[in-house]
Amino acid sequence: MVVEVEETKPDYFVIARNLAANTLPERERAFKYLKNVFQKSSTLTRTEALCAWKGMFFMMWHSDGLEVQEQLAERMAKIIFMLKNDKSKMNFIQGALEIINREWTGIDRLRMSKFMLLVRLLFRFSLETLANNGWPLGEVHWFIGVLSAGPIQFHQPVGKSSCPLGLRYHFVDLWTEELLRIGGSKAEKPMPAEIAHELIFCWAKVAAQTKIGPFRQKIVKLILEDMIERSEPSMEVMRKAGEENVNIAETVSGHGGRRNTAIGL
């Protein structure tokens, strides 16, 4: 007779406490154990993700040295590739953003850069996950929905559920660069036009609704105007303008006229 022994469920509260331990060896052991748990688990619930990220947040908090911090941020963000199903990956990202959103205003100036890098890598690897899945519209909508509970907000930063302006600004800063890196026309798996539209239009709605002037201006300049300038019609206009400028310069030069430095010729 074979007796099935039920596997002991990991205690995420204990793991989180050990991730936030005072000594580096304790934190590293806890992180190694956490990755092992993620590899073996068939699912990751939202509660488990929140608990794990609470510990990882303070593990990052305690990390010292630029190279160590960069490596740790990458190790944490790359956990998404270890998870076995899309639901677990979604919970992982949602848990990360909820904890970072909650703790952002308590991060001091000396620690801010490593958390900004962590946020960037989480966004980048989330996009990679979407790209690896073929940019499914449903998953993209879910991802935008998660971000809408965080940085993609139009209202004033008031209340517990509100995202701090600093975190919103950071997402605006990195958005276009990371979209082009993972889903641009020169990327390994370019995103379809429909997906690109969704990932830009979400910010257009925020810009239209927000009453925070500097926030609106930043969105318009760094995301909307930048994407318009990169669009094929805009590129064609610039190419034609460049050709016309060359022709004008040659014509003026051929007639012995002066170069028109006002328009950069």
Coordinates of C-alpha atoms in Angstrom, one line a residue:
M1 CA 0.0 0.0 0.0
V2 CA 1.4 3.4 -1.0
V3 CA 0.8 6.2 1.4
E4 CA 0.8 9.7 -0.2
V5 CA 2.5 12.2 1.9
E6 CA 1.2 15.7 1.5
E7 CA 3.9 18.2 0.7
T8 CA 4.3 20.9 3.4
K9 CA 3.1 24.3 2.1
P10 CA 5.8 26.9 2.3
D11 CA 5.3 29.6 4.9
Y12 CA 5.7 32.9 3.0
F13 CA 5.6 34.9 6.1
V14 CA 8.7 33.2 7.4
I15 CA 10.4 33.5 4.0
A16 CA 9.6 37.3 4.0
R17 CA 11.0 37.7 7.4
N18 CA 14.2 36.0 6.5
L19 CA 14.5 38.0 3.3
A20 CA 14.5 41.1 5.4
A21 CA 17.1 39.7 7.9
N22 CA 20.0 41.9 9.1
T23 CA 22.8 39.8 7.6
L24 CA 23.6 39.1 4.0
P25 CA 24.0 35.3 4.3
E26 CA 20.6 35.0 5.9
R27 CA 19.0 37.0 3.1
E28 CA 20.8 35.1 0.4
R29 CA 19.7 31.7 1.9
A30 CA 16.1 33.0 2.1
F31 CA 16.2 34.2 -1.5
K32 CA 17.6 30.9 -2.8
Y33 CA 14.9 29.0 -0.9
L34 CA 12.2 31.4 -2.3
K35 CA 13.4 30.7 -5.9
N36 CA 13.3 27.0 -5.2
V37 CA 9.7 27.3 -3.9
F38 CA 8.7 29.3 -7.0
Q39 CA 10.3 26.6 -9.3
K40 CA 8.4 23.8 -7.6
S41 CA 5.0 25.5 -7.1
S42 CA 2.3 25.0 -9.7
T43 CA 0.7 28.4 -8.8
L44 CA 1.5 31.6 -7.0
T45 CA -1.4 33.3 -5.4
R46 CA -1.8 37.1 -5.0
T47 CA -1.4 36.8 -1.2
E48 CA 1.8 34.8 -1.6
A49 CA 3.1 37.2 -4.1
L50 CA 2.5 40.2 -1.8
C51 CA 4.2 38.4 1.1
A52 CA 7.2 37.4 -1.0
W53 CA 7.6 40.9 -2.4
K54 CA 7.3 42.5 1.0
G55 CA 10.4 40.5 1.9
M56 CA 12.2 41.1 -1.4
F57 CA 11.6 44.9 -1.0
F58 CA 13.5 45.0 2.2
M59 CA 16.2 42.6 0.9
M60 CA 16.8 45.3 -1.8
W61 CA 16.6 48.0 0.9
H62 CA 19.5 46.4 2.7
S63 CA 21.7 45.7 -0.4
D64 CA 24.9 47.8 -0.7
G65 CA 27.2 48.5 -3.6
L66 CA 26.1 49.5 -7.1
E67 CA 27.1 46.2 -8.8
V68 CA 25.4 44.1 -6.1
Q69 CA 22.2 46.2 -6.3
E70 CA 22.1 45.9 -10.1
Q71 CA 22.6 42.1 -10.0
L72 CA 20.0 41.7 -7.2
A73 CA 17.4 43.8 -9.1
E74 CA 17.9 41.6 -12.2
R75 CA 17.7 38.4 -10.1
M76 CA 14.4 39.5 -8.6
A77 CA 12.8 40.7 -11.8
K78 CA 13.8 37.6 -13.7
I79 CA 11.9 35.4 -11.3
I80 CA 8.9 36.0 -13.6
F81 CA 10.5 33.6 -16.1
M82 CA 10.6 30.8 -13.5
L83 CA 6.9 30.8 -12.9
K84 CA 4.9 28.1 -14.5
N85 CA 1.7 29.8 -15.8
D86 CA 0.5 33.2 -16.8
K87 CA -1.8 33.6 -13.7
S88 CA 1.2 33.2 -11.4
K89 CA 3.2 35.7 -13.5
M90 CA 0.4 38.2 -13.3
N91 CA 0.2 37.8 -9.6
F92 CA 3.9 38.2 -9.3
I93 CA 3.9 41.5 -11.2
Q94 CA 0.8 42.8 -9.4
G95 CA 2.3 41.9 -6.0
A96 CA 5.5 43.8 -6.9
L97 CA 3.7 46.9 -8.0
E98 CA 1.4 46.9 -5.0
I99 CA 4.3 46.7 -2.5
I100 CA 6.5 49.3 -4.4
N101 CA 3.5 51.6 -4.7
R102 CA 2.9 51.3 -1.0
E103 CA 6.5 51.8 0.1
W104 CA 7.7 54.4 -2.6
T105 CA 7.3 57.6 -0.5
G106 CA 9.4 56.0 2.3
I107 CA 12.4 55.4 0.1
D108 CA 15.2 57.9 0.8
R109 CA 17.3 59.6 -1.8
L110 CA 20.3 57.3 -1.4
R111 CA 18.3 54.2 -2.0
M112 CA 16.0 55.5 -4.8
S113 CA 18.2 54.6 -7.8
K114 CA 18.2 50.8 -7.0
F115 CA 14.4 50.7 -6.7
M116 CA 14.0 52.7 -9.9
L117 CA 16.2 50.1 -11.6
L118 CA 14.1 47.3 -10.1
V119 CA 10.9 48.9 -11.5
R120 CA 12.4 49.3 -14.9
L121 CA 13.5 45.6 -15.0
L122 CA 10.1 44.4 -13.8
F123 CA 8.5 46.4 -16.6
R124 CA 11.0 45.2 -19.2
F125 CA 10.6 41.5 -18.3
S126 CA 6.9 41.8 -18.1
L127 CA 7.0 43.1 -21.7
E128 CA 9.3 40.2 -22.6
T129 CA 6.7 37.7 -21.2
L130 CA 4.0 39.3 -23.3
A131 CA 6.3 39.1 -26.3
N132 CA 7.1 35.5 -25.7
N133 CA 3.4 34.7 -25.6
G134 CA 2.8 36.5 -28.9
W135 CA 1.5 39.8 -27.5
P136 CA -2.0 38.4 -26.7
L137 CA -4.5 41.3 -26.5
G138 CA -6.2 39.9 -23.3
E139 CA -2.9 39.7 -21.4
V140 CA -2.0 43.2 -22.6
H141 CA -5.3 44.5 -21.3
W142 CA -4.7 42.8 -18.0
F143 CA -1.2 44.3 -17.7
I144 CA -2.6 47.8 -18.4
G145 CA -5.3 47.1 -15.8
V146 CA -2.6 46.3 -13.2
L147 CA -0.7 49.4 -14.1
S148 CA -3.9 51.5 -13.9
A149 CA -4.1 50.7 -10.2
G150 CA -0.6 52.1 -9.9
P151 CA 1.4 54.5 -12.2
I152 CA -1.3 54.9 -14.9
Q153 CA -3.5 57.1 -12.7
F154 CA -4.9 60.6 -13.6
H155 CA -6.1 61.8 -10.2
Q156 CA -4.3 63.6 -7.4
P157 CA -1.9 61.5 -5.3
V158 CA -4.2 61.4 -2.2
G159 CA -5.2 58.3 -0.2
K160 CA -3.8 54.9 0.3
S161 CA -4.7 53.5 -3.1
S162 CA -3.1 56.4 -4.9
C163 CA 0.2 56.1 -6.7
P164 CA 2.9 58.6 -5.7
L165 CA 3.7 61.1 -8.4
G166 CA 7.4 60.1 -8.3
L167 CA 6.6 56.6 -9.4
R168 CA 4.2 57.8 -12.1
Y169 CA 7.0 60.1 -13.5
H170 CA 9.4 57.2 -13.5
F171 CA 7.1 55.1 -15.6
V172 CA 6.6 57.9 -18.0
D173 CA 10.4 58.3 -18.3
L174 CA 11.1 54.6 -19.1
W175 CA 7.9 53.8 -21.0
T176 CA 8.9 54.5 -24.6
E177 CA 12.5 53.3 -24.3
E178 CA 11.4 49.9 -22.9
L179 CA 8.5 49.5 -25.4
L180 CA 11.0 50.1 -28.3
R181 CA 13.6 47.8 -26.7
I182 CA 11.2 44.8 -26.4
G183 CA 8.5 45.5 -29.0
G184 CA 9.9 48.0 -31.5
S185 CA 10.2 47.3 -35.2
K186 CA 13.9 46.2 -34.7
A187 CA 13.1 44.0 -31.7
E188 CA 13.2 40.2 -32.0
K189 CA 9.4 40.0 -31.5
P190 CA 7.9 43.3 -32.6
M191 CA 4.5 44.1 -31.2
P192 CA 1.5 44.4 -33.6
A193 CA 0.2 47.9 -34.3
E194 CA -3.0 47.1 -32.3
I195 CA -0.9 46.3 -29.2
A196 CA 1.3 49.4 -29.6
H197 CA -1.9 51.5 -29.8
E198 CA -3.2 50.0 -26.5
L199 CA 0.1 50.7 -24.7
I200 CA 0.1 54.3 -25.9
F201 CA -3.6 55.1 -25.7
C202 CA -3.7 54.2 -21.9
W203 CA -1.4 57.2 -21.3
A204 CA -3.4 59.4 -23.7
K205 CA -6.4 58.9 -21.5
V206 CA -4.5 59.9 -18.4
A207 CA -3.2 63.0 -20.1
A208 CA -6.7 64.0 -21.1
Q209 CA -8.2 63.4 -17.7
T210 CA -5.5 64.5 -15.2
K211 CA -5.5 68.0 -13.7
I212 CA -1.9 67.7 -12.7
G213 CA -0.2 70.1 -15.2
P214 CA 3.4 68.9 -15.0
F215 CA 2.3 65.3 -15.2
R216 CA 0.3 65.9 -18.3
Q217 CA 3.1 67.8 -20.0
K218 CA 5.5 65.0 -19.2
I219 CA 3.2 62.4 -20.7
V220 CA 2.6 64.5 -23.8
K221 CA 6.3 65.2 -24.4
L222 CA 8.0 61.9 -23.5
I223 CA 5.3 59.4 -24.7
L224 CA 2.7 60.9 -27.1
E225 CA 4.9 63.4 -29.0
D226 CA 7.8 61.0 -29.1
M227 CA 5.7 58.2 -30.5
I228 CA 4.2 60.5 -33.1
E229 CA 7.6 61.5 -34.2
R230 CA 8.7 57.9 -34.5
S231 CA 5.6 56.9 -36.5
E232 CA 6.0 55.9 -40.2
P233 CA 4.1 59.0 -41.5
S234 CA 6.3 61.3 -39.4
M235 CA 9.4 59.5 -40.5
E236 CA 8.4 59.9 -44.1
V237 CA 7.7 63.6 -43.7
M238 CA 11.2 64.1 -42.1
R239 CA 12.8 62.1 -44.9
K240 CA 11.1 64.3 -47.5
A241 CA 12.0 67.4 -45.5
G242 CA 15.6 66.3 -45.4
E243 CA 15.7 65.7 -49.2
E244 CA 14.1 69.1 -49.8
N245 CA 16.6 70.8 -47.6
V246 CA 19.5 69.2 -49.5
N247 CA 18.0 70.3 -52.8
I248 CA 17.5 73.8 -51.5
A249 CA 21.1 73.9 -50.3
E250 CA 22.4 72.7 -53.6
T251 CA 20.3 75.3 -55.5
V252 CA 21.4 78.2 -53.3
S253 CA 25.0 77.1 -53.5
G254 CA 24.8 76.7 -57.3
H255 CA 23.6 80.3 -57.6
G256 CA 26.4 81.7 -55.3
G257 CA 24.0 82.5 -52.5
R258 CA 24.7 82.2 -48.8
R259 CA 23.7 79.1 -46.8
N260 CA 20.5 79.7 -44.7
T261 CA 21.8 78.9 -41.2
A262 CA 18.5 79.8 -39.7
I263 CA 17.1 76.4 -40.8
G264 CA 20.3 74.5 -40.3
L265 CA 21.5 74.3 -43.9

